[in-house]
Coordinates of C-alpha atoms in Angstrom, one line a residue:
X1 CA 34.0 58.9 105.2
X2 CA 35.5 62.2 106.2
X3 CA 36.1 64.5 103.4
X4 CA 36.0 68.0 102.0
X5 CA 33.8 69.1 99.1
X6 CA 35.9 71.6 97.1
X7 CA 35.1 73.4 93.9
X8 CA 36.0 76.6 92.1
X9 CA 32.8 78.6 91.3
X10 CA 32.8 81.5 88.9
X11 CA 33.1 84.9 90.6
X12 CA 29.7 86.6 91.3
X13 CA 28.9 90.4 91.5
X14 CA 27.3 89.7 94.9
X15 CA 26.8 86.6 97.1
X16 CA 24.4 84.0 95.8
X17 CA 22.5 81.2 97.8
X18 CA 24.5 78.0 97.6
X19 CA 23.2 74.7 99.0
X20 CA 24.9 71.4 99.3
X21 CA 22.6 68.3 99.7
X22 CA 23.5 64.7 100.2
X23 CA 21.7 61.7 98.8
X24 CA 22.8 58.4 100.5
X25 CA 22.9 55.1 98.8
X26 CA 19.7 54.2 100.8
X27 CA 17.8 57.0 99.2
X28 CA 17.8 59.5 102.2
X29 CA 18.2 63.1 101.2
X30 CA 19.2 65.9 103.5
X31 CA 20.8 69.4 103.4
X32 CA 24.5 69.6 104.5
X33 CA 24.7 73.3 104.3
X34 CA 23.1 76.4 102.9
X35 CA 24.9 79.7 102.8
X36 CA 25.5 82.8 100.8
X37 CA 28.7 82.7 98.7
X38 CA 30.5 85.2 96.5
X39 CA 32.0 82.7 94.1
X40 CA 35.5 81.5 93.9
X41 CA 36.8 78.5 96.0
X42 CA 34.3 76.8 98.1
X43 CA 35.2 74.2 100.7
X44 CA 32.7 72.2 102.8
X45 CA 33.8 69.5 105.2
X46 CA 31.5 66.4 105.6
X47 CA 31.2 63.0 107.3
X48 CA 29.0 60.9 105.0
X49 CA 28.6 57.2 104.1
X50 CA 30.5 55.8 101.1
X51 CA 28.6 56.2 97.9
X52 CA 26.7 59.2 99.0
X53 CA 26.1 61.8 96.2
X54 CA 26.9 65.4 97.0
X55 CA 24.7 67.8 95.0
X56 CA 25.6 71.6 94.9
X57 CA 22.8 74.0 94.0
X58 CA 23.0 77.7 93.2
X59 CA 19.5 79.3 93.7
X60 CA 17.9 75.8 93.4
X61 CA 19.6 74.9 90.2
X62 CA 21.9 71.9 90.3
X63 CA 25.5 72.8 89.2
X64 CA 27.7 70.0 90.5
X65 CA 27.2 66.4 91.5
X66 CA 30.0 64.3 93.1
X67 CA 30.0 60.8 94.7
X68 CA 31.8 60.2 98.0
X69 CA 34.5 57.7 97.4

């Protein structure tokens, strides 16, 4: 499935480390992207299997989880 992970993050005083991981239905886990982000709108394109969970972390704390549909 082609898609774009889109979220609105709160604004930060300075860029924070943001990481998007994928967890496939088969249990494989891998990093899609890691970057510094100042907050606000974040968009990350992806190509992933149907049913994959996308997990967004800010400094290793899970903040958002979505399933590819």
